[in-house]
Short mmCIF file of C-alpha atoms and ligand atoms in Angstrom, two decimals:
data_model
loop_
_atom_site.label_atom_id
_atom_site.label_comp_id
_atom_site.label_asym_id
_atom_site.label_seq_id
_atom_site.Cartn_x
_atom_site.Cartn_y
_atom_site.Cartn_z
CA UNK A 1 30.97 -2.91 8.22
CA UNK A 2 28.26 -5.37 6.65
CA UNK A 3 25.72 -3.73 4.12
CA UNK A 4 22.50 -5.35 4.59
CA UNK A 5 20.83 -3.44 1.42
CA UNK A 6 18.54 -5.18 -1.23
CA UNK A 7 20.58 -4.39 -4.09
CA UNK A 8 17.85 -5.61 -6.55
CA UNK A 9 15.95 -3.11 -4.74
CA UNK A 10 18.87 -0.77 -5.58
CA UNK A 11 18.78 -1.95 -9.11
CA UNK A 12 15.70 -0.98 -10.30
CA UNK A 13 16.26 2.61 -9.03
CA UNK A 14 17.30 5.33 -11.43
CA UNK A 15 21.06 5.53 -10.78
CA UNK A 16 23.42 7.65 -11.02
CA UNK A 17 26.39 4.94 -10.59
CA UNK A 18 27.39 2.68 -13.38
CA UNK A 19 25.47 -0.63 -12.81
CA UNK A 20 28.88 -2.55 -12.82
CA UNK A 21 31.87 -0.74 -12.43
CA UNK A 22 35.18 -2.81 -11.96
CA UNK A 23 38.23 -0.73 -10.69
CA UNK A 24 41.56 -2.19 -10.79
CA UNK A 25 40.71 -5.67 -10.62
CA UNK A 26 43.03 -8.45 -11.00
CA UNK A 27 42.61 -12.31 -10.17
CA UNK A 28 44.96 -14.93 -9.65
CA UNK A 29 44.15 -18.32 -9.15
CA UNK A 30 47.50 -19.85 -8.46
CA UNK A 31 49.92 -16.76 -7.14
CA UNK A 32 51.64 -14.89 -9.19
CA UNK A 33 49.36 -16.16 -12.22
CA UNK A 34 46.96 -13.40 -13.17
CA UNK A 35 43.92 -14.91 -14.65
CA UNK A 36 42.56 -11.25 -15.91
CA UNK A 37 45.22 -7.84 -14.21
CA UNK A 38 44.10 -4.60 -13.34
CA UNK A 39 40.81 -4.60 -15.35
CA UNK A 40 38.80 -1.28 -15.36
CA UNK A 41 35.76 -0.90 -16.60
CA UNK A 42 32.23 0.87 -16.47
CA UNK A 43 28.73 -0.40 -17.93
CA UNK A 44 26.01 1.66 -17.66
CA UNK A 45 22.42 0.82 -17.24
CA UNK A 46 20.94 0.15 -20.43
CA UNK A 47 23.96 -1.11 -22.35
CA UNK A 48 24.72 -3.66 -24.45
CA UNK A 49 28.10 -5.49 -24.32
CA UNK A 50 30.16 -8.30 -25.80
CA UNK A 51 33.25 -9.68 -23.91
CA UNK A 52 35.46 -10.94 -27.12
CA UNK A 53 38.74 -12.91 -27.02
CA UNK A 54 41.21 -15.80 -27.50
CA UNK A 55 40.51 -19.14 -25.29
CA UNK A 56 42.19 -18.26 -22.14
CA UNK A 57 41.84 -14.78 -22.17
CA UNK A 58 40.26 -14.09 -19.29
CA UNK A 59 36.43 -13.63 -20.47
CA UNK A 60 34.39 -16.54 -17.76
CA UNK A 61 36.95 -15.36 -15.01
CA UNK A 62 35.34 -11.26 -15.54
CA UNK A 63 32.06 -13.42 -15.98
CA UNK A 64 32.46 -15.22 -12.29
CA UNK A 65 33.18 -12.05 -11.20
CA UNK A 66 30.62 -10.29 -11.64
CA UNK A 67 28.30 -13.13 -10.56
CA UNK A 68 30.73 -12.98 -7.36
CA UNK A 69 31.34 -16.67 -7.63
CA UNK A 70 34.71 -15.70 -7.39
CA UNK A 71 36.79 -12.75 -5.36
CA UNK A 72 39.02 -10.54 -6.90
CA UNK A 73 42.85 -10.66 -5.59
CA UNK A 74 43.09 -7.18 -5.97
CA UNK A 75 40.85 -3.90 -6.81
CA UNK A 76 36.98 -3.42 -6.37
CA UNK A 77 33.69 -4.27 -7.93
CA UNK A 78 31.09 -2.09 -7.52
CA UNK A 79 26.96 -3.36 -8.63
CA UNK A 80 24.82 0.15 -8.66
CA UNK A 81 27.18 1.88 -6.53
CA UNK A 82 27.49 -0.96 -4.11
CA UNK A 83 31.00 -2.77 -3.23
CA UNK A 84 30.13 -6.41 -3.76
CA UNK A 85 33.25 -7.41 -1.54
CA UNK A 86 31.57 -6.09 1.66
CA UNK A 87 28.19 -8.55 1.00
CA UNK A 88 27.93 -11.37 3.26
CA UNK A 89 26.02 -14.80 2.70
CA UNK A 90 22.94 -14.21 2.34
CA UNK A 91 23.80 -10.87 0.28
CA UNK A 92 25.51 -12.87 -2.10
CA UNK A 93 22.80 -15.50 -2.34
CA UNK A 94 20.12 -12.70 -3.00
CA UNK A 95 22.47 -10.71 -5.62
CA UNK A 96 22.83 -13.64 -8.11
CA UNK A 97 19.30 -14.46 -7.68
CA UNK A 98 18.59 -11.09 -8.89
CA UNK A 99 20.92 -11.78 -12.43
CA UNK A 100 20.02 -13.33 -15.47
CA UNK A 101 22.42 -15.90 -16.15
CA UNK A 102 23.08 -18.11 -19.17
CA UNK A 103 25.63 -20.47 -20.03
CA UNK A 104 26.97 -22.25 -22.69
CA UNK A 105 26.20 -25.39 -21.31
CA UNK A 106 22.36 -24.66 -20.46
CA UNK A 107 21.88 -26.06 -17.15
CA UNK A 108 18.56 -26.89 -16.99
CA UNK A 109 16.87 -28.92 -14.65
CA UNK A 110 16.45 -32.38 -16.71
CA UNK A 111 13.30 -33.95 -14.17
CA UNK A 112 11.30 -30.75 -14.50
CA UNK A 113 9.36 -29.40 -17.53
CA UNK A 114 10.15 -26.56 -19.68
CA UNK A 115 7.47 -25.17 -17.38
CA UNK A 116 9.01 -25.62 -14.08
CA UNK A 117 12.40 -25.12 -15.33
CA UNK A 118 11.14 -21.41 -15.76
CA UNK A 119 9.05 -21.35 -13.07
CA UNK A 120 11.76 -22.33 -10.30
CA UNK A 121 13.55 -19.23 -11.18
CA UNK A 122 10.77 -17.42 -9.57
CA UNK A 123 9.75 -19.88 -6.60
CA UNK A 124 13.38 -19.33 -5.17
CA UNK A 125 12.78 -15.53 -5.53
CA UNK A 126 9.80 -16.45 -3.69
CA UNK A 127 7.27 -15.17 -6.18
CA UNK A 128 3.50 -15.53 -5.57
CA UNK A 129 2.00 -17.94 -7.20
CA UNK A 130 -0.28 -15.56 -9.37
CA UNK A 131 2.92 -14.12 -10.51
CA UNK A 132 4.44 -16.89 -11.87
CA UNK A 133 1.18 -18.02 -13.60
CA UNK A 134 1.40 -14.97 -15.30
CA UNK A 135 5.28 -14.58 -15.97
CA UNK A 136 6.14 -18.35 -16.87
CA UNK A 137 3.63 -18.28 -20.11
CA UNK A 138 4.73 -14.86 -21.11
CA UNK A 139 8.38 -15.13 -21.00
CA UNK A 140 7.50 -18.72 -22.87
CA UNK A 141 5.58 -16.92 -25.40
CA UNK A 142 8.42 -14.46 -25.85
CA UNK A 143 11.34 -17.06 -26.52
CA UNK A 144 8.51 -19.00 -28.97
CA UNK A 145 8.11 -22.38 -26.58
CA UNK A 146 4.49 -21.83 -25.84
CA UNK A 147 3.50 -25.37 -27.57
CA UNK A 148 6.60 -26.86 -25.38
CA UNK A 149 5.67 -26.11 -21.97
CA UNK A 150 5.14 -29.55 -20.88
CA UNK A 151 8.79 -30.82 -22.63
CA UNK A 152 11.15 -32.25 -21.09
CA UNK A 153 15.04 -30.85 -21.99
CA UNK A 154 15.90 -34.03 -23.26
CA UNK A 155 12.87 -33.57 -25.72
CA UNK A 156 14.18 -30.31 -27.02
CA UNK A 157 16.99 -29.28 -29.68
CA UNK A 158 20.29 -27.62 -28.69
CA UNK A 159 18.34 -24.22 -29.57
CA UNK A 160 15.20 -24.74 -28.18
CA UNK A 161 16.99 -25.62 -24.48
CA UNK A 162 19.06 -22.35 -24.65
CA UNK A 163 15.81 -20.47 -25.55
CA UNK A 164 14.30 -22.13 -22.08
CA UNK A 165 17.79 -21.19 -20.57
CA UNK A 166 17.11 -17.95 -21.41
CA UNK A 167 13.32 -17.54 -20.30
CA UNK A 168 14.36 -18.87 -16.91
CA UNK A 169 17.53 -16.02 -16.72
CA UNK A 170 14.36 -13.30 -18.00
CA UNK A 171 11.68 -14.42 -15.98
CA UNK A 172 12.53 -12.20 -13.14
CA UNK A 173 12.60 -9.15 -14.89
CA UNK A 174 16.73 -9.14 -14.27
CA UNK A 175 18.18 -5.92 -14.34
CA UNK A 176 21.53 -7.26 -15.65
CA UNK A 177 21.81 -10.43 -17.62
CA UNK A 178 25.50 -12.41 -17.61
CA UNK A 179 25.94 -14.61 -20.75
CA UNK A 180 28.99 -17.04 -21.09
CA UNK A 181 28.96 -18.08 -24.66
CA UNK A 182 25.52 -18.73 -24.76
CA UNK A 183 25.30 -19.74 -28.34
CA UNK A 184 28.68 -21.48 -28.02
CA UNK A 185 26.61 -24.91 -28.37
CA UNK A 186 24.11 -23.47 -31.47
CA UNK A 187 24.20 -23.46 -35.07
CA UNK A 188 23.88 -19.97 -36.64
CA UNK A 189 20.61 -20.01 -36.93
CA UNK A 190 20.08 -20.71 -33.04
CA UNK A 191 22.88 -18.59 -32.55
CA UNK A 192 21.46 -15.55 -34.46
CA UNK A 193 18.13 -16.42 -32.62
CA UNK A 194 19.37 -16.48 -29.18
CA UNK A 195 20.96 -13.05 -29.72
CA UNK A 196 17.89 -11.54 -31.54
CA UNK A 197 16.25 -12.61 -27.77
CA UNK A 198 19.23 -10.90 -25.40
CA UNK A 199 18.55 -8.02 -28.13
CA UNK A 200 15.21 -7.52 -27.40
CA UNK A 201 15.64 -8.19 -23.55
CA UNK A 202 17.96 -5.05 -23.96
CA UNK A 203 15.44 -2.68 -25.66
CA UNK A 204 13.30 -3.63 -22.48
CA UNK A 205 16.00 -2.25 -20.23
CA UNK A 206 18.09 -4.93 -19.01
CA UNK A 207 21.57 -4.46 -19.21
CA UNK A 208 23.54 -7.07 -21.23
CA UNK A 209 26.77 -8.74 -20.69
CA UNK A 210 27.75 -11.58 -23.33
CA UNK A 211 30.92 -13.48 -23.79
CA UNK A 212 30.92 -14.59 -27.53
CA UNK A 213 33.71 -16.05 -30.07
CA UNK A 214 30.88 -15.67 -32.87
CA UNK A 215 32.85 -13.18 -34.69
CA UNK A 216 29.80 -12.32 -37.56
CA UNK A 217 27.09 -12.04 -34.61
CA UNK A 218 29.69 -9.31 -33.35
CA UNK A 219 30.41 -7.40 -37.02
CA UNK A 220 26.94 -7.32 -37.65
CA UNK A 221 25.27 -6.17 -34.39
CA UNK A 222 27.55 -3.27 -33.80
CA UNK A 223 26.90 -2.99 -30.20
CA UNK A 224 29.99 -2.21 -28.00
CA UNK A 225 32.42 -4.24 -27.58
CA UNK A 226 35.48 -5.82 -25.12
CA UNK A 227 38.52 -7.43 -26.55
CA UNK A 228 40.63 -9.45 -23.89
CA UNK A 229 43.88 -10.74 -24.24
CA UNK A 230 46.11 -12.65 -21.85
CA UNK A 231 43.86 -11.59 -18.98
CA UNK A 232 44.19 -7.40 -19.83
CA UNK A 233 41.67 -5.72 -21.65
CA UNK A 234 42.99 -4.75 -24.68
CA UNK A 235 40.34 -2.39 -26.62
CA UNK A 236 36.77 -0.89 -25.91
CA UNK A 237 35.32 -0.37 -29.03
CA UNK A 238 32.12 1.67 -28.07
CA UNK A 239 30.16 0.90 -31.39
CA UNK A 240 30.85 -3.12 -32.77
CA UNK A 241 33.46 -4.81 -34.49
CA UNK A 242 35.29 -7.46 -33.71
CA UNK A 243 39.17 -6.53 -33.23
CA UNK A 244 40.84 -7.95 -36.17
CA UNK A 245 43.38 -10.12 -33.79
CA UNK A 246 46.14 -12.23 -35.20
CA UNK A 247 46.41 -15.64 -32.50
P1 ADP B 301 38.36 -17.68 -21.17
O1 ADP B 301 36.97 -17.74 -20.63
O2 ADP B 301 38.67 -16.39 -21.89
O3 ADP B 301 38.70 -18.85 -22.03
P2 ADP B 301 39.18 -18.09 -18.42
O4 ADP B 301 38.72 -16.90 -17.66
O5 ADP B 301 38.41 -19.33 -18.29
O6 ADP B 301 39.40 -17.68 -19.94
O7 ADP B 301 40.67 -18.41 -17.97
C1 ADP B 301 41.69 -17.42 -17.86
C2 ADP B 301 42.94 -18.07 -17.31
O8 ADP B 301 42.72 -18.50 -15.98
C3 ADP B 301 43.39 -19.29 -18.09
O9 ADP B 301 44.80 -19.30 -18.12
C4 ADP B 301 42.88 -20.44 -17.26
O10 ADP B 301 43.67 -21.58 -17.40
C5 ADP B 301 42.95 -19.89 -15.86
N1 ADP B 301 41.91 -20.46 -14.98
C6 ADP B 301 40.59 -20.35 -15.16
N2 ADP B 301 39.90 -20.95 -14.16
C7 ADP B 301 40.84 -21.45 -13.32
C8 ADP B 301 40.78 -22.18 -12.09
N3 ADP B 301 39.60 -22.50 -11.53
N4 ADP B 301 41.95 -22.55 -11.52
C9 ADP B 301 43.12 -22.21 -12.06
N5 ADP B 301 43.26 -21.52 -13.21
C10 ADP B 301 42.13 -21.14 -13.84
MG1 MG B 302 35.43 -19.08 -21.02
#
């Protein structure tokens, strides 16, 4: 059977099911080849977690997913409760609307405005335009581009596009946010900056999920923390740290 439900809908419920819960999940890209094997793990609503390890590990491959741009080759992913495996299309389409997603790379629309970058986010979500009017300066306000709106990327610093990045992936009010070495591009400063943001994005409620190889951002925030190594997950170090790994 198909499930036709509105999982942001879902979402934004009080649950009692972890908000991602990943049961015996393995992927292989070429057979026989496990990208990540048997990975099982819970997040709750409300948490805060880094994805840590060696190049190669496995850490975009739990990223995709998540996102469910990839299928697993074996086990289960479950989003509040929900199996993503059994959503179809248009399920799909509407889940990973509902993330927050930010990658190392940026991605930002490079013909549109710092403005409309953020404001697409919530035109394909189909927001009314009174909404957006009201969102887009806010969320601008909040990552400290309120004098940029009218940029274009290209006008903008390394930091200052991965702060628009980032107001597009929190516009929508996201329930879970999916971060793949988001400050993998930034100086420290931009680094410590971008995290400060997905910090204070958490204390708001949304649940956070960022890959990182920034191994002071890590010591220092003390928030919990998953070590991956060869594709298995290694550790789960509940409060911070980075495992002391020799490569
Ligand atoms: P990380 O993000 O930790 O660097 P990845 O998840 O990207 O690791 O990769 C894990 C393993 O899967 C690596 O051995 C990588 O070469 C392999 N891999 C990743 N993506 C693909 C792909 N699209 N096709 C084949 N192999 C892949
Ligand atoms: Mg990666």
């Amino acid at each position: 059977m198909v499930l036709k439900y509105d999982l942001n809908k879902d979402l934004k419920k009080d649950m009692d099911a972890p908000v991602i819960l990943l049961q015996g999940v393995s992927k292989e890209y070429k057979e026989g080849i496990p990208a990540v094997s048997n990975i099982n793990l819970e997040i709750r609503k409300g948490e805060f977690v880094f994805i840590v390890g060696n190049s190669g590990s496995g850490k975009s491959t739990l990223i995709k997913l998540m996102l469910r741009e990839i299928k697993p080759t074996d086990g289960k992913i479950f989003i509040a409760g929900k199996e993503l495996g059994r959503l179809r299309r248009m399920g799909i389409a509407k889940y990973r609307r509902s993330l927050g997603i930010v990658f190392q790379d940026f991605r930002l629309l490079n013909d549109r405005t710092v403005y409309d970058n953020v404001a697409f986010a919530q035109r394909v979500i189909e927001a009314p335009a009174v909404e957006i009017s009201r969102q887009v300066p806010k969320v601008l306000s909040l990552v400290g581009l309120t004098e940029k709106f009218r940029s274009y990327p290209k006008e903008l610093s390394g930091g200052e596009q991965q702060r628009v990045a980032l107001a597009r992936a929190l516009v929508n009010n996201p329930v879970i946010l999916l971060a793949d070495e988001p400050t993998g591009n930034l100086d420290p400063k931009n680094s410590w900056e971008i995290m400060r943001l997905l910090e204070e994005a958490n204390r708001r409620g949304t649940t956070i999920v960022v890959v990182t190889h920034n191994k002071e951002i890590v010591d220092v925030m003390q928030k919990r923390v998953i070590t991956m190594n060869k594709g298995v997950l290694v550790s789960d170090n509940k409060k911070g740290g980075y495992l002391h790994e020799k490569s």
